Coordinates of C-alpha atoms and ligand atoms in Angstrom, one line a residue:
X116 CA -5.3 9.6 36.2
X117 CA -5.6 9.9 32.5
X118 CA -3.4 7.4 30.5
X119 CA -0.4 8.9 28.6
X120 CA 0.7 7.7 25.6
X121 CA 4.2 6.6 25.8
X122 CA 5.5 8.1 22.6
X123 CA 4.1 11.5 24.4
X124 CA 5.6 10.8 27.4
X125 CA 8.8 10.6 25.8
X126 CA 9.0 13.4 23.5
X127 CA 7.0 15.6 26.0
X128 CA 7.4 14.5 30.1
X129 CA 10.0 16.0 32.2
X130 CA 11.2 14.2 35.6
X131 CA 8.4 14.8 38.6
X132 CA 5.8 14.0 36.4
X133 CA 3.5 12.0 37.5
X134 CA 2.0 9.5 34.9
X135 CA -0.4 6.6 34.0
X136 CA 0.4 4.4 30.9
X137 CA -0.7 0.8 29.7
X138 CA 0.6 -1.6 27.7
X139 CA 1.9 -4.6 26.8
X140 CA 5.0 -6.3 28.7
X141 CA 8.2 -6.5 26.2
X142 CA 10.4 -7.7 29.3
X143 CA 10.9 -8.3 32.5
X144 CA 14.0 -8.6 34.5
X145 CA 15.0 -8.3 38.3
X146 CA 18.5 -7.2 39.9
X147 CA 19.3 -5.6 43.2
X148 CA 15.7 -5.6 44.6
X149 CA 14.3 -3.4 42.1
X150 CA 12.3 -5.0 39.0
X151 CA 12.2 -3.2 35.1
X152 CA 9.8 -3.6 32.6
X153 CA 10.1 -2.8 29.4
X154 CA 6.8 -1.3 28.0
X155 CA 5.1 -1.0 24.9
X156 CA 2.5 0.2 23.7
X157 CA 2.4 0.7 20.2
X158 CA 2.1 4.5 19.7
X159 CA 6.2 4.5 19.0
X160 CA 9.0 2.5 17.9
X161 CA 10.5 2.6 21.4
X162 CA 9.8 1.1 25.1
X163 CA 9.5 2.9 28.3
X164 CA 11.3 1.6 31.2
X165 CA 9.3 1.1 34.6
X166 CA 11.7 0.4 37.5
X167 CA 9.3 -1.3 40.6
X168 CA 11.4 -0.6 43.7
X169 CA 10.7 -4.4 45.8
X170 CA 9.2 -2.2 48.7
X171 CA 6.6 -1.0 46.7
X172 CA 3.2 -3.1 46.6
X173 CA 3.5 -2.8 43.4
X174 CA 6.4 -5.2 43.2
X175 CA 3.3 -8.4 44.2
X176 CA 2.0 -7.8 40.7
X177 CA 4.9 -8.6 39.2
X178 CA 4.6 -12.6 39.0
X179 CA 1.9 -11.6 36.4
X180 CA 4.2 -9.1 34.3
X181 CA 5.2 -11.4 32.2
X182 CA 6.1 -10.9 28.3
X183 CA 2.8 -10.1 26.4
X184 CA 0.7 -9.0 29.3
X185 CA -1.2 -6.0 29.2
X186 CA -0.9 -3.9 31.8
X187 CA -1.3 0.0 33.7
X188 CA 1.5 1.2 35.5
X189 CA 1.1 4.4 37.4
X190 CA 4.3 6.6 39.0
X191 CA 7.0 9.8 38.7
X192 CA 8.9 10.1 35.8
X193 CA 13.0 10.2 36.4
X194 CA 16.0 10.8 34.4
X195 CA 17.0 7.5 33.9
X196 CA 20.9 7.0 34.2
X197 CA 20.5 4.0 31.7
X198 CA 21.6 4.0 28.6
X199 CA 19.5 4.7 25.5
X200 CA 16.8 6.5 27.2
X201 CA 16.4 9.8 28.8
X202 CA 12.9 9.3 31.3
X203 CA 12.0 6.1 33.0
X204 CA 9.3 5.7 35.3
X205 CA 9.6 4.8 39.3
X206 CA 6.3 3.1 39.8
X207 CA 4.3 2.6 42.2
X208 CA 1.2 1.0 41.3
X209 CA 0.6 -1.5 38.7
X210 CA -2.9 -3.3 37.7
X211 CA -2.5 -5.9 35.3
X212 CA -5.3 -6.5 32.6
X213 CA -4.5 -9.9 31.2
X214 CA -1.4 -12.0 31.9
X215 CA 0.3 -14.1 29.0
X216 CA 1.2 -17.6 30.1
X217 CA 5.1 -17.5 29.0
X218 CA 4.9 -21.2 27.9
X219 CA 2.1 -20.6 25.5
X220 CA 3.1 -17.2 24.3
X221 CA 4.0 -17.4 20.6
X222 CA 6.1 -13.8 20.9
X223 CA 9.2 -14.6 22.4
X224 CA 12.5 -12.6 23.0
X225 CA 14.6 -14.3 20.3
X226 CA 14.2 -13.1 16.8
X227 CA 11.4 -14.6 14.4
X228 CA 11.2 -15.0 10.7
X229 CA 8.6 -12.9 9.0
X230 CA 7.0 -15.8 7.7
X231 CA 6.8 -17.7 11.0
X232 CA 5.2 -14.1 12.0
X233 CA 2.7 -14.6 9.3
X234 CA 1.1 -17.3 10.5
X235 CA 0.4 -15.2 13.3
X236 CA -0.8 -12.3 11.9
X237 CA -2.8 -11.5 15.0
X238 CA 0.1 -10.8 17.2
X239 CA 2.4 -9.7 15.0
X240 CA 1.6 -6.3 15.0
X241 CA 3.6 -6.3 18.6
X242 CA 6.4 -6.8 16.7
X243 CA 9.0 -3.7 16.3
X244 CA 8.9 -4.7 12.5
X245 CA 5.2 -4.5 12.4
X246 CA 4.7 -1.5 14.7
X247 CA 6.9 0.7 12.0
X248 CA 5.3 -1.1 9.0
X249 CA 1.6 -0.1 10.2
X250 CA 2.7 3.4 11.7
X251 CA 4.4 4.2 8.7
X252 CA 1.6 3.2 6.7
X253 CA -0.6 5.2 8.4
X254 CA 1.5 8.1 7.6
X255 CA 1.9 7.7 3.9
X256 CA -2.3 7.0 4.1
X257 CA -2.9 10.6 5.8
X258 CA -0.1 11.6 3.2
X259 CA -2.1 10.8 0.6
X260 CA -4.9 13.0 1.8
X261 CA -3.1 15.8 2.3
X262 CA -1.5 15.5 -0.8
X263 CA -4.4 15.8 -3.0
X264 CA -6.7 18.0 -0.4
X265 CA -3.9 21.1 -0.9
X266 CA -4.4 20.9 -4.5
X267 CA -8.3 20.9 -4.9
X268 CA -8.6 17.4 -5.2
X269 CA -12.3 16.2 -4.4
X270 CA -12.1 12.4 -2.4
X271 CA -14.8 10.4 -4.3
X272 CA -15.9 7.2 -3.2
X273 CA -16.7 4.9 -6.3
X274 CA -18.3 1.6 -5.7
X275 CA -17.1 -1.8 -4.5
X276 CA -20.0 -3.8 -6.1
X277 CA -19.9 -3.1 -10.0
X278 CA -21.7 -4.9 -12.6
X279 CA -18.7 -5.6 -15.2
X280 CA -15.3 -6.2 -15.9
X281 CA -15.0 -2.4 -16.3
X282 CA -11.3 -2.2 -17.9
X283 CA -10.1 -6.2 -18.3
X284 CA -7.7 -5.7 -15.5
X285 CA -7.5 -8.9 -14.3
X286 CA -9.5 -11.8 -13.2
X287 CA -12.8 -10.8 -10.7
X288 CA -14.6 -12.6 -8.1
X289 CA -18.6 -12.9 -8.6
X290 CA -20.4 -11.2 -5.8
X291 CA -23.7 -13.2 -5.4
X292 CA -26.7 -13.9 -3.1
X293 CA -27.9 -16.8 -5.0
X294 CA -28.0 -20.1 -2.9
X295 CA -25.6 -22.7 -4.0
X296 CA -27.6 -25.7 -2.9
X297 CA -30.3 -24.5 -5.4
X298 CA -28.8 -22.9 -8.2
X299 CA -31.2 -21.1 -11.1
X300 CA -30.3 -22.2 -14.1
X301 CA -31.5 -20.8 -18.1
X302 CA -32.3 -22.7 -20.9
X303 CA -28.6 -23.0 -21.4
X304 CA -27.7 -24.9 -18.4
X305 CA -26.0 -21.7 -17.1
X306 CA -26.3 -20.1 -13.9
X307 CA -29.4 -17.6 -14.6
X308 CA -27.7 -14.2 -12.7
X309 CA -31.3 -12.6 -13.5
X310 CA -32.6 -14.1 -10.6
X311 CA -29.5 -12.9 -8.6
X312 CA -29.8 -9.8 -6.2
X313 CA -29.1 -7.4 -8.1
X314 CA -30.5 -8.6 -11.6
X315 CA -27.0 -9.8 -13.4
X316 CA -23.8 -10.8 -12.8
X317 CA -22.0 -8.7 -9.8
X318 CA -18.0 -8.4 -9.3
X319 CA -15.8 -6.6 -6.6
X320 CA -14.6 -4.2 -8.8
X321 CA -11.2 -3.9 -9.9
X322 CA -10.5 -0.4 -10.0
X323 CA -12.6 2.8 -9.6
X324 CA -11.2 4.8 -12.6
X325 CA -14.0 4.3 -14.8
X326 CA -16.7 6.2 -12.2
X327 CA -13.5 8.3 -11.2
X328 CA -13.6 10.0 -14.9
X329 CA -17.2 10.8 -14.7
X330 CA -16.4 12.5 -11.6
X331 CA -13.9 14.3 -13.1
X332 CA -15.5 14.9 -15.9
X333 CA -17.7 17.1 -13.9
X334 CA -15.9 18.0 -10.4
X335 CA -12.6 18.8 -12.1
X336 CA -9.7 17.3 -10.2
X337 CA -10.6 13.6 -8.2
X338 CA -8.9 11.2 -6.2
X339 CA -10.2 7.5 -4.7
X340 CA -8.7 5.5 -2.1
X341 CA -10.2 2.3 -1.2
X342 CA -9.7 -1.0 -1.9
X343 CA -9.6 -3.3 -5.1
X344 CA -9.7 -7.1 -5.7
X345 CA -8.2 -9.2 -8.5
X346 CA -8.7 -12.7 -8.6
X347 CA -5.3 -13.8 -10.4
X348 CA -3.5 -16.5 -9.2
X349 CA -0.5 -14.8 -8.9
X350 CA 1.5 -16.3 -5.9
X351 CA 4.3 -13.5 -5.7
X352 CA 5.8 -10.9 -3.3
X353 CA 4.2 -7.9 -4.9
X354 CA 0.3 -9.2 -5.7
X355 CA -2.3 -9.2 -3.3
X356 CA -6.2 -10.2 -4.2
X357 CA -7.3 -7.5 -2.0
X358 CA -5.2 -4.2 -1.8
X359 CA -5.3 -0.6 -1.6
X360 CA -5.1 1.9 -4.7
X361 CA -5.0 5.8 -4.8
X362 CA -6.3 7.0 -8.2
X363 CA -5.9 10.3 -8.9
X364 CA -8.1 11.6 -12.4
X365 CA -8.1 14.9 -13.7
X366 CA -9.9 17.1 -16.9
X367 CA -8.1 19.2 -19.5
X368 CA -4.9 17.3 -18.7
X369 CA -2.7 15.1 -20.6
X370 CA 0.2 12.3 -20.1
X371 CA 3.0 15.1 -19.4
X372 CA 0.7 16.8 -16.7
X373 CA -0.2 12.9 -15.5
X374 CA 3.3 12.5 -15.5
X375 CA 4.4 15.7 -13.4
X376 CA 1.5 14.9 -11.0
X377 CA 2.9 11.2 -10.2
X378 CA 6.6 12.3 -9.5
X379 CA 5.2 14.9 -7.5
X380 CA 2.9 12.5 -5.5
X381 CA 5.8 10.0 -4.8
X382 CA 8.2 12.9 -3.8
X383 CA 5.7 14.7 -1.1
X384 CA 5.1 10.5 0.2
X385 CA 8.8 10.0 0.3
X386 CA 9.2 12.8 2.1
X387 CA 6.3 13.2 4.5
X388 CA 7.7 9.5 5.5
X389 CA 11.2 11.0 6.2
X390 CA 9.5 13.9 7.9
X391 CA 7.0 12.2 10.5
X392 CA 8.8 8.2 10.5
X393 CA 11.8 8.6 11.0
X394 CA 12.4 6.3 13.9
X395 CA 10.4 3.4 12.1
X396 CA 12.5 4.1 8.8
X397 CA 15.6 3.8 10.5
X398 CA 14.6 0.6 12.5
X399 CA 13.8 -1.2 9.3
X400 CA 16.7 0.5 7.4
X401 CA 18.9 -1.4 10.3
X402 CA 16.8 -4.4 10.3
X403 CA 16.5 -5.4 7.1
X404 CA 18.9 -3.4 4.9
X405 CA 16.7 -2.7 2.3
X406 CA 15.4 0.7 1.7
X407 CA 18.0 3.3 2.9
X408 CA 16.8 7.1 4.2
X409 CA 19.8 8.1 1.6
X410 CA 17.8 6.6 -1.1
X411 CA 14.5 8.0 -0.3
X412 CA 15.9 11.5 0.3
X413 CA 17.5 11.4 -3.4
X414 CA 14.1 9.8 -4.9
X415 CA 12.1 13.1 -2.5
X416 CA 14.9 15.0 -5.0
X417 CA 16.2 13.9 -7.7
X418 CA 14.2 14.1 -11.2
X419 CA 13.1 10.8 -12.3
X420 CA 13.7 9.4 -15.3
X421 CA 11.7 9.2 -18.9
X422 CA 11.9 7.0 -21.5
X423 CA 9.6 5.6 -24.3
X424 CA 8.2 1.9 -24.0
X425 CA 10.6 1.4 -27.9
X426 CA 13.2 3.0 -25.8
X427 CA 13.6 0.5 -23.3
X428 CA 13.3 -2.1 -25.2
X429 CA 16.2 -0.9 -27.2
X430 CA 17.6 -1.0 -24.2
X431 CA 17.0 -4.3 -23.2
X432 CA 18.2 -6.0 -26.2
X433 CA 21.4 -4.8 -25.7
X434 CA 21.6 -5.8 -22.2
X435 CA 24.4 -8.7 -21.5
X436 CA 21.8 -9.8 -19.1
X437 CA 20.1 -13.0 -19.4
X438 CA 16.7 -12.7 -19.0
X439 CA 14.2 -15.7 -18.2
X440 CA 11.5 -13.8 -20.4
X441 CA 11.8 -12.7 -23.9
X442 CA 12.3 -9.1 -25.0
X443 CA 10.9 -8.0 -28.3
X444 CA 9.0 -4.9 -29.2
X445 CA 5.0 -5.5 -28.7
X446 CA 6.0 -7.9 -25.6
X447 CA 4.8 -6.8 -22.1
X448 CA 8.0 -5.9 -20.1
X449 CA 8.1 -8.8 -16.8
X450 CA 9.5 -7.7 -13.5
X451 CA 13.0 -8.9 -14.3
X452 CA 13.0 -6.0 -17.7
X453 CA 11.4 -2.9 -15.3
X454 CA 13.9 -3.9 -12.3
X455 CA 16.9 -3.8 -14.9
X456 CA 15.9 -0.8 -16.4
X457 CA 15.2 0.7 -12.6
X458 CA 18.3 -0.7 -10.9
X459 CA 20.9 -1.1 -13.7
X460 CA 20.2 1.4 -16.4
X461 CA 18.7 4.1 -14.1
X462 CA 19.7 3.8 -10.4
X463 CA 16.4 4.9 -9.7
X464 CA 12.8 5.4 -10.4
X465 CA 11.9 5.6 -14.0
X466 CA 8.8 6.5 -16.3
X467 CA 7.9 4.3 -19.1
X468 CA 5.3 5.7 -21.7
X469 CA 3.6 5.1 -24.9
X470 CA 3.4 1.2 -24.7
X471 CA 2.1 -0.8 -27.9
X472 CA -1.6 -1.0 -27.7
X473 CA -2.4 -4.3 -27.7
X474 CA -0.8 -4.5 -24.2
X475 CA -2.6 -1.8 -22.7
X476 CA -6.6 -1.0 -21.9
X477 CA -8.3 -0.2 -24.7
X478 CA -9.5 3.4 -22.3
X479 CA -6.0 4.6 -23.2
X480 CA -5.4 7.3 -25.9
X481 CA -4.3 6.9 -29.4
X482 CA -1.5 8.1 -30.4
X483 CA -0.7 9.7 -33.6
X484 CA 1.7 6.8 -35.1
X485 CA -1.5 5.1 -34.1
X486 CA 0.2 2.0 -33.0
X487 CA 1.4 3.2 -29.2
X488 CA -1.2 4.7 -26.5
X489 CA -0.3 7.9 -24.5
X490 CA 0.4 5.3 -20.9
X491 CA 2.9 5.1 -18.1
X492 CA 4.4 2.9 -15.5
X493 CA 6.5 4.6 -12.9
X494 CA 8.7 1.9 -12.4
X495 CA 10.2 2.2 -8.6
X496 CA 14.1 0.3 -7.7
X497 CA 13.3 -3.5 -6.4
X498 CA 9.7 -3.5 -6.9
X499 CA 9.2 -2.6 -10.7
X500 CA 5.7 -1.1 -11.4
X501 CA 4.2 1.1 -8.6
X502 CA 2.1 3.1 -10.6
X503 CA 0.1 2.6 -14.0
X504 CA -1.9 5.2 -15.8
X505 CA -2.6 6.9 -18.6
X506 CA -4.2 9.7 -21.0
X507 CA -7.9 8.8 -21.9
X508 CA -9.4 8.4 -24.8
X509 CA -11.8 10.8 -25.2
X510 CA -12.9 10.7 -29.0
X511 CA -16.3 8.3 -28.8
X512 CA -15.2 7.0 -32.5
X513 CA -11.6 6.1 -31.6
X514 CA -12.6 4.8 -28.8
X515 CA -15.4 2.7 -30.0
X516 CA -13.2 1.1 -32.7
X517 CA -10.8 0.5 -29.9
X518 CA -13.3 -1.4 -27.9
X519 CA -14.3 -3.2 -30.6
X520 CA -10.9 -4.6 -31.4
X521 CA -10.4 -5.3 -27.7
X522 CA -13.8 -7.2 -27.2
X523 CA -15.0 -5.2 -24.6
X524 CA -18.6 -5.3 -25.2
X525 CA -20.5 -2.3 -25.5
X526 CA -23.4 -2.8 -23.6
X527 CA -23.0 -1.6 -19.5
X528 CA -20.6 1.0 -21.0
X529 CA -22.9 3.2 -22.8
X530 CA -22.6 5.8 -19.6
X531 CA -19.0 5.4 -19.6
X532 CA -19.3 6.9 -23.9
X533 CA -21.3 9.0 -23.0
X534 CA -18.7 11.5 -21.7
X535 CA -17.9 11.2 -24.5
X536 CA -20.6 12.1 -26.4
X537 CA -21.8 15.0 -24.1
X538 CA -18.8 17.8 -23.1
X539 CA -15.9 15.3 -23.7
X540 CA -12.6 17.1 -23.1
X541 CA -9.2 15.3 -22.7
X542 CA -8.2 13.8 -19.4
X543 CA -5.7 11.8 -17.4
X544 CA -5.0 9.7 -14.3
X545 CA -3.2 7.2 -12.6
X546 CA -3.7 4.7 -10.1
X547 CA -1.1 3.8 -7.5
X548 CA -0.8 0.4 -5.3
X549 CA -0.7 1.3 -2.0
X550 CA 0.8 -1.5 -0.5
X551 CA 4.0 -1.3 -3.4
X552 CA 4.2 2.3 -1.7
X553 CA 4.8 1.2 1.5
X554 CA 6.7 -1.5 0.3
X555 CA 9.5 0.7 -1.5
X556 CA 8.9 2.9 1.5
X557 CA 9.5 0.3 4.4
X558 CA 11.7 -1.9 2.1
X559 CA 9.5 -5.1 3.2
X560 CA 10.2 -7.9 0.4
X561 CA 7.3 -9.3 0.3
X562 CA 3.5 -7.2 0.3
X563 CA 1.9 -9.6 2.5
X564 CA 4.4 -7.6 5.5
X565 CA 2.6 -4.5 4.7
X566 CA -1.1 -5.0 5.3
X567 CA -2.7 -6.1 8.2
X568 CA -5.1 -8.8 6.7
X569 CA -3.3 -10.2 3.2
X570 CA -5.3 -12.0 1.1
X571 CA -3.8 -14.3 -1.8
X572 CA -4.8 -17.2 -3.4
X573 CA -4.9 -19.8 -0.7
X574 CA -4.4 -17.3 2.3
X575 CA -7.4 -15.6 4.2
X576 CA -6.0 -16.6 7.8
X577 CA -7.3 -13.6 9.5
Ligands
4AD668 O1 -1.8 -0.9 -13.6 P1 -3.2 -1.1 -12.9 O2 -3.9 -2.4 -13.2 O3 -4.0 0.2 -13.3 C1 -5.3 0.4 -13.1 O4 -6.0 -0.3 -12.4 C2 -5.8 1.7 -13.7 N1 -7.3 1.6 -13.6 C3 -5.3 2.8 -12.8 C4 -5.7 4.2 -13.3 O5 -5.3 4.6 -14.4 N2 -6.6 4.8 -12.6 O6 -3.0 -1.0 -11.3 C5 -2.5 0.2 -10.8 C6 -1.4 -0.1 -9.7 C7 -0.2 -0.9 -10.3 O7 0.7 0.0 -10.8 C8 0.3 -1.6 -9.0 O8 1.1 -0.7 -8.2 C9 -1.0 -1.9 -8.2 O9 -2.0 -1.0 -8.7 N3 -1.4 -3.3 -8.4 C10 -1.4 -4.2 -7.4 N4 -0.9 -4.1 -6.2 C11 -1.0 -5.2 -5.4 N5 -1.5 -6.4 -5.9 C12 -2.0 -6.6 -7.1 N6 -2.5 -7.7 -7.5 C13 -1.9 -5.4 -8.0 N7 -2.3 -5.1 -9.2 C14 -2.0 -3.9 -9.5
MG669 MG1 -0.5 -1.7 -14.7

């Protein structure tokens, strides 16, 4: 018989079915010569009950069913007269796949804390917790998709090897095949990255915006989604080394139309999450009291909030909150500043633009008071900065003298001015951090909850 999945079963048996499902053993209890199992098997938040009448041979298995074992369990589907669920199954075959000794077993009935759940990131995934954070996850990535395929946008792939420090971002990691036990080294006593594979120095790239504008520059409207790497040592609960980022670029569009496009692509994610997770939401709503569905159907609503970068400031520095960093105009805004202007001035998710330009990339257009560039941060309640983006720069002498100030060298650019030079036109983009989505989405605390694999300085466990 073909295996249903239980969340199908659910949503779409009726009693007299007969049905085959596998999974892994949540519990198992016996009482008045029957046995149940509860059943999971990761396709939806909730477990299917499998009563084992004791005269069934199916009932000789059970020693084995213990919690964590994978198992098949084959029967008829009845109304069940328990509480909290409407089929069960009455079974009357079981195989089991692979027991779990219950002594060794790290996943055990009692609560654990995330972190202890961390250091098994391999099992975790069983958990309820997990299960919703991954599912929904894969909701909001298919989101994405959908998102930007009903508008025209074209998914390109830009590279994960790139040969410089393409926007001073953040720290890199060297990608290298040169042997460490026999270094090349130039007349300099530096490592010689000539002889190296590719014939110079080699990062994972930081951010695919750079190829994303050529792309635009000639496809129109673009979007990538894969993964980035930044080497900072930032130990904290919204920076990973590795993570995920959508980034949108389009032509003939400016920071109001980058704008409009952002609030729009939160809104449809906010609500295609409502829409298609609603079980997981409101197991992690109840869990962990962090991200309510009330919120997130006011943010699928509600307009968000604007306000200049001298704005907020002004803002802050009439705050009668103590901040740990200071505030003055020309000063990067830290966590604590984007999560007072989101949670106390706001109540919500605001957008900050036109930030001084010393504290932004030097891609970023000039304004006319020539001391601001046309960016924005959508700053999102609890986490801060979810998105960052901006209008381009798209006049080759403006931007020249702004690379020059910046000391971004030239050289490995000169395809990145040319669009400049040859059909330039004004464009703008955006790039979002996947995992802070699903963070304000799930209401996890800490980003290393909402990926599979997190990698951070000191942590590549599996
Ligand atoms: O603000 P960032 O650095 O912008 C860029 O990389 C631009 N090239 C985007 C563009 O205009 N195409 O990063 C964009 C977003 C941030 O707003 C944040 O949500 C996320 O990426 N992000 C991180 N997420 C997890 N861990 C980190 N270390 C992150 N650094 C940035
Ligand atoms: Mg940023």
């Amino acid at each position: 018989m073909e295996r249903l999945m239980i969340k199908n079963i659910l949503y779409g048996g009726s009693p007299g079915q007969k049905v085959s499902v596998c999974g892994w053993v949540r519990t198992k209890r016996e009482s008045k010569g029957f046995a149940f199992i509860a059943l999971n098997d990761g396709s939806t938040q909730e477990l299917l009950q499998l009563v084992v009448p004791g005269a069934s041979p199916a009932f000789r298995e059970l020693p084995q069913c213990n919690t964590g074992a994978a198992i098949r369990a084959e029967g008829v589907l009845k109304e069940s007269p328990g509480k909290g669920q409407k089929l069960e199954v009455e079974v009357s075959g079981i195989e089991v796949f692979g027991g779990a000794d219950p002594a060794a077993y790290p996943l055990q009935k009692k609560g654990h804390t995330l972190e202890f759940l961390r250091e098994i990131g391999h099992l975790r995934s069983r958990t309820n917790t997990f299960g919703a954070v991954f599912r929904l996850r894969n909701i909001l990535a298919a989101a994405v998709h959908e998102f930007f395929q009903d508008r025209g946008f074209v998914w390109v792939h830009t590279p994960i090897i790139t040969a410089g420090d393409c926007e001073g971002a953040g720290e890199l990691f060297t990608v290298t095949g040169l042997d460490f036990g026999k270094l090349p080294r130039n007349n300099g006593g530096n490592v010689d990255f000539s002889q190296d594979f590719f014939g110079k120095r080699t990062f994972l790239t930081v951010s695919g915006q750079l190829e994303a504008e050529f792309l635009a520059m000639s496809l129109g409207n673009v979007y990538t989604f894969g993964p980035t790497f930044r080497a900072e040592n930032s130990n904290t609960s919204r920076h990973l080394s590795e993570f995920w980022m959508v980034e949108p670029e389009m032509a003939f569009a400016d920071l109001k139309d980058d704008m409009s496009l952002a609030e729009d692509f939160l809104k449809f994610l906010c609500r295609r999450a409502l829409e298609r997770g609603e079980h997981e939401l409101s197991f992690l709503e109840a869990q962990y009291k962090r991200t309510s569905l009330d919120e997130l159907r006011t943010l699928s609503e509600a307009p968000f909030s604007r306000i200049t970068y001298t704005a907020a400031v002004a803002e802050l520095e009439k705050a009668k909150e103590k901040f740990d960093f200071p505030v003055e105009w020309g000063l990067d805004l830290q966590s604590e500043h984007e999560r007072y202007l989101t949670d106390t001035v706001f109540r919500g998710p605001v957008i900050v633009t036109d930030y001084p330009k010393e504290i932004k990339a030097f891609y970023m257009k000039l304004n006319p008071d020539e001391k601001t560039v046309a960016a924005m941060d959508v700053l999102a309640p609890k986490i801060g900065e979810i998105i960052g983006g901006s209008q381009r720069e798209e006049r080759l002498d403006v931007l020249e003298a702004r690379m020059r100030q910046a000391g971004v060298p030239g050289e490995g650019l000169q395809w990145y001015l040319d669009l400049r030079r040859f059909g330039s036109a004004p464009h703008a983009g955006f790039g979002l951090g996947f995992e802070r989505l699903v963070q304000y989405i799930t209401g996890m605390a800490n980003i290393r909850d909402v990926i599979p694999c997190p990698r951070a300085p000191q942590t590549i466990g599996f």
